[in-house]
Amino acid sequence: MKLQEIIEIVGGTLKGDGNLEITGASGLGFAGPGDISYVGEAKFLPELKDSAAAAIFIQNETETDKAQIIHPAPALAFAKTLARLHPTEKPPAGVHPSATVADSASLGADVTIASNVCIESGAVIGDRCVLQANVVVGKNCVIGSDTVLYPNVTVYADTEIGSHVMVHAGAVIGADGFSYTPDEKGRHVKLQQIGRVVIGDHAEIGANTCIDRAAFGKTVIGQGVKIDNLVQIGHNCVIGDHTVIVSQTGISGSCTIGKHTIIAGQTGISDHVTITDQVTLLARSGVFRDITEPGMYGFAPAMKGVDLMRFMPVFLRLPEMASQIKALERKLESIEKA
Amino acid sequence: MKLQEIIEIVGGTLKGDGNLEITGASGLGFAGPGDISYVGEAKFLPELKDSAAAAIFIQNETETDKAQIIHPAPALAFAKTLARLHPTEKPPAGVHPSATVADSASLGADVTIASNVCIESGAVIGDRCVLQANVVVGKNCVIGSDTVLYPNVTVYADTEIGSHVMVHAGAVIGADGFSYTPDEKGRHVKLQQIGRVVIGDHAEIGANTCIDRAAFGKTVIGQGVKIDNLVQIGHNCVIGDHTVIVSQTGISGSCTIGKHTIIAGQTGISDHVTITDQVTLLARSGVFRDITEPGMYGFAPAMKGVDLMRFMPVFLRLPEMASQIKALERKLESIEKA
Amino acid sequence: MKLQEIIEIVGGTLKGDGNLEITGASGLGFAGPGDISYVGEAKFLPELKDSAAAAIFIQNETETDKAQIIHPAPALAFAKTLARLHPTEKPPAGVHPSATVADSASLGADVTIASNVCIESGAVIGDRCVLQANVVVGKNCVIGSDTVLYPNVTVYADTEIGSHVMVHAGAVIGADGFSYTPDEKGRHVKLQQIGRVVIGDHAEIGANTCIDRAAFGKTVIGQGVKIDNLVQIGHNCVIGDHTVIVSQTGISGSCTIGKHTIIAGQTGISDHVTITDQVTLLARSGVFRDITEPGMYGFAPAMKGVDLMRFMPVFLRLPEMASQIKALERKLESIEKA
């Protein structure tokens, strides 16, 4: 693609030669001579000098011999260009002879069903879906169009997955929620989990992540939700649209998470907690109560950003506090003696 | 089922029409007009009014137009009824032609072996077991009767699994324990893990959970133990009967966990720790020492419930403590000056 | 093997009968009468008396009726002997008829390709590799010799794995890094992840662990790195040679971890953090900043061992500190009154 063509697609103002041929897109430190790159934040400017990139997206014009596309959102423009120049390769359509597809399952147009895939009865697979090797889709699942399930994904019966969803390898969608009630001898009697999981369009689910089916009703992953690897989503959770959940976070049963919320890695959220929209939880937060106001929260138990800013410096100089107290006690003693 | 038939099975005292036809069971907020539901705790009573349920299990009679079954353990009675009305569907018995079953493996009566299952030599699969698609059972494994392995489960060689066990998708039973010893160059030399895993009857193992084989001897999961998703159980652990382990908990090697213990989510337990029976660990506990008395523990490092009740309020008002100390210092200074 | 033969292989000085026939190796508490065992540390000496072992490796001669091999590194000598006496059984070479191997894939000599394995186009599998049931190897992957992939492992396209590597069941190598940029409506636009994963020789990767492909360039797992189960390694991380990472640890994107470093379980490391060589991180550490000096660190936020030794005792007697402050306030008040 020529630079000019890129601008026609993603916008921006060109400083340089629009006829420059761009053959790839890459990060500043990785780009080769035919690549376009980007300066996402001013702090990355020093990396520009050593980059071999031919052109960059940048918010404000800078001094460089590279071609520049001045763009209000360089990272976004770059992401779109990257997707153009390096699209995910779609394997050829067709059903591999080793796949097991139930007679009553329905396959859309141009689907790719790879080796050893198992699609059970009543399942509906939308147009252009890609089910990679060893994927298992249970009875009566419904999957929209253009969705990709990577190898060894398990989708339990009755799950509904939207369109343009990606589910990475090893993820388990719709396993039983974790729910028991003790009998008279303290043995745990299972509460059958008769609900299901519904995943919205454009969601992405990470490798080996688990999303449990609802006890009753449904566990809901909203549109455009992005979930990283090894995350646990309990039964009956509702995750709002365009929320991001980073690796190894665990969300207990029956939580409601707002829209456009960001939950950083290794966070834990107790059951039945409600978190409003536009919340950011720092890494390793422990949330045991509802969060009703947007903003940043962190630590365990989670506190507001402003409180955390007061808390952490004191917390970290605890040994000094102990010394201060000891000094006070000594002084007081000598005053008392006096 | 008629209400009267339900009572005959699970007990309780009827207030209402025993001929009422019950077609399903569901949570209060999910129940339809033919459903039976339950009020597990008094705090859920307000939900009763808006529920469409036809009948409920409840501990003490309440004012409602629904039929009531007065029962000392409403949740338990409900769980049993739910299992009756919504049993897990058992796929038809048979061995799928795409399965690979070693000649020397032994299959019990009425087993279901789904597509692409691999059963290696010497393995013994009990009556009525269900091995769903892509399950792999290693050499010389022994599985009791009525056990269900969900898709993509891997069971390493020599594992023993009891009867009526459920293992959810992606779980890995019997992978090598994590054990090395450094050589003279600091390279880590593997200690072969020649032990195995033994899982008791009625256990349930969550999706993508890992239970490591013993270095020597066995890793033991007791009877009726319930383990959630993404849990790590190290080599040579012994988990007592009827213990519950919630998601993302990690138990290091050679731990002994008592019976009827509850370990909440994201807890971590150091190696060689022993925890007695009837302990409850709150979410995100970090246990670095033995726990010898039953009761509730929490925080990291874990402390007794009573200590935690004293600790947490002080902990959370650390910034105020710092201000108090500063105020004391100022006062003392002015006293000293005076 | 005779004791004398063992010494010829692993070294040490014999106290006892070199003709003693050793039929197995096991831990002190597990050893039978034909077994050799070891006393790794003096604290395990009391277990020696009750052990049925016929012979032991030990650092300093002790009083016992068992044969002793005096060795400067008993655990290492034992590990080597164990590997001799109980080698991992290698399944017979050959390609199972149910495997799907692309025409353009290349298989080395004496490989074992088990049932339902899927090897995509352009992949190169080295000599004597074992790909167990249901393993999926993506396009253009390159795997060295003598590497073992356990069942249900997924290796995404373009991954490079060295020789003598073990990857345990359910691990996912090369899934997309977690990287998005928001558009004008706060929807998260994916940054295509066009890099790959490179794993060095003699690495071991735990069950259900996830190692993400680089955004650009490569995610690198060094030689001899040992990674436990359920670990998350983010995109573009570089893990130094002979580093050990224990279960449920999460390392965010673009971290650089030194060589011969030990990261205990449930640790979390923020993105773009650099940790030098020879660092030990205690369990559940939270590392948010670079660590530039070797040594021991722990807690969250992580602090140096010496600081932690000052910090923890104060931390744990916070309620006493609160009482001390209250007492000081009272005294001061009475002084002021006076």
mmCIF file of N, CA and C in Angstrom, chain A residues 82-91 130 132 148 150 166 168 204, chain C residues 156 176 190-194:
data_model
loop_
_atom_site.group_PDB
_atom_site.id
_atom_site.type_symbol
_atom_site.label_atom_id
_atom_site.label_comp_id
_atom_site.label_asym_id
_atom_site.label_seq_id
_atom_site.Cartn_x
_atom_site.Cartn_y
_atom_site.Cartn_z
ATOM 1 N N LEU A 82 -2.380 -1.929 10.633
ATOM 2 C CA LEU A 82 -1.792 -3.242 10.925
ATOM 3 C C LEU A 82 -2.736 -4.362 10.511
ATOM 4 N N ALA A 83 -4.019 -4.198 10.846
ATOM 5 C CA ALA A 83 -5.004 -5.231 10.506
ATOM 6 C C ALA A 83 -5.145 -5.376 8.995
ATOM 7 N N ARG A 84 -4.971 -4.252 8.284
ATOM 8 C CA ARG A 84 -5.009 -4.288 6.823
ATOM 9 C C ARG A 84 -3.807 -5.027 6.231
ATOM 10 N N LEU A 85 -2.642 -4.688 6.784
ATOM 11 C CA LEU A 85 -1.402 -5.210 6.193
ATOM 12 C C LEU A 85 -1.088 -6.625 6.666
ATOM 13 N N HIS A 86 -1.544 -6.964 7.863
ATOM 14 C CA HIS A 86 -1.292 -8.307 8.414
ATOM 15 C C HIS A 86 -2.592 -8.920 8.905
ATOM 16 N N PRO A 87 -3.526 -9.181 8.005
ATOM 17 C CA PRO A 87 -4.804 -9.745 8.455
ATOM 18 C C PRO A 87 -4.609 -11.167 8.981
ATOM 19 N N THR A 88 -5.447 -11.561 9.939
ATOM 20 C CA THR A 88 -5.434 -12.950 10.381
ATOM 21 C C THR A 88 -5.743 -13.834 9.173
ATOM 22 N N GLU A 89 -4.886 -14.796 8.944
ATOM 23 C CA GLU A 89 -5.072 -15.660 7.784
ATOM 24 C C GLU A 89 -6.267 -16.576 8.018
ATOM 25 N N LYS A 90 -7.184 -16.605 7.070
ATOM 26 C CA LYS A 90 -8.357 -17.465 7.214
ATOM 27 C C LYS A 90 -8.093 -18.776 6.468
ATOM 28 N N PRO A 91 -8.171 -19.908 7.173
ATOM 29 C CA PRO A 91 -7.948 -21.177 6.477
ATOM 30 C C PRO A 91 -9.068 -21.420 5.472
ATOM 31 N N VAL A 130 -14.717 -20.217 11.904
ATOM 32 C CA VAL A 130 -13.566 -21.114 11.836
ATOM 33 C C VAL A 130 -13.496 -21.882 13.152
ATOM 34 N N GLN A 132 -11.198 -24.459 14.819
ATOM 35 C CA GLN A 132 -9.901 -25.095 14.611
ATOM 36 C C GLN A 132 -9.859 -26.488 15.247
ATOM 37 N N VAL A 148 -14.221 -17.184 15.482
ATOM 38 C CA VAL A 148 -13.109 -18.130 15.409
ATOM 39 C C VAL A 148 -12.926 -18.813 16.767
ATOM 40 N N TYR A 150 -10.302 -21.239 18.522
ATOM 41 C CA TYR A 150 -8.974 -21.806 18.359
ATOM 42 C C TYR A 150 -8.947 -23.257 18.878
ATOM 43 N N MET A 166 -13.645 -14.076 19.050
ATOM 44 C CA MET A 166 -12.481 -14.968 19.046
ATOM 45 C C MET A 166 -12.415 -15.660 20.403
ATOM 46 N N HIS A 168 -9.819 -18.171 22.373
ATOM 47 C CA HIS A 168 -8.489 -18.757 22.234
ATOM 48 C C HIS A 168 -8.414 -20.175 22.801
ATOM 49 N N GLU A 204 -13.593 -11.113 22.803
ATOM 50 C CA GLU A 204 -12.427 -11.983 22.648
ATOM 51 C C GLU A 204 -12.154 -12.643 23.997
ATOM 52 N N TYR C 156 0.393 -22.482 18.649
ATOM 53 C CA TYR C 156 -0.051 -21.628 17.541
ATOM 54 C C TYR C 156 1.054 -21.519 16.470
ATOM 55 N N ASP C 176 -2.626 -15.083 21.022
ATOM 56 C CA ASP C 176 -2.419 -13.641 20.865
ATOM 57 C C ASP C 176 -2.123 -12.948 22.189
ATOM 58 N N LYS C 190 -8.422 -4.347 18.338
ATOM 59 C CA LYS C 190 -7.314 -5.272 18.530
ATOM 60 C C LYS C 190 -6.070 -4.829 17.784
ATOM 61 N N LEU C 191 -4.929 -4.898 18.433
ATOM 62 C CA LEU C 191 -3.652 -4.784 17.742
ATOM 63 C C LEU C 191 -3.235 -6.185 17.329
ATOM 64 N N GLN C 192 -3.261 -6.454 16.031
ATOM 65 C CA GLN C 192 -2.850 -7.781 15.548
ATOM 66 C C GLN C 192 -1.518 -8.159 16.190
ATOM 67 N N GLN C 193 -1.411 -9.387 16.609
ATOM 68 C CA GLN C 193 -0.201 -9.855 17.267
ATOM 69 C C GLN C 193 0.586 -10.671 16.243
ATOM 70 N N ILE C 194 1.560 -10.034 15.619
ATOM 71 C CA ILE C 194 2.222 -10.674 14.484
ATOM 72 C C ILE C 194 3.597 -11.242 14.846
#
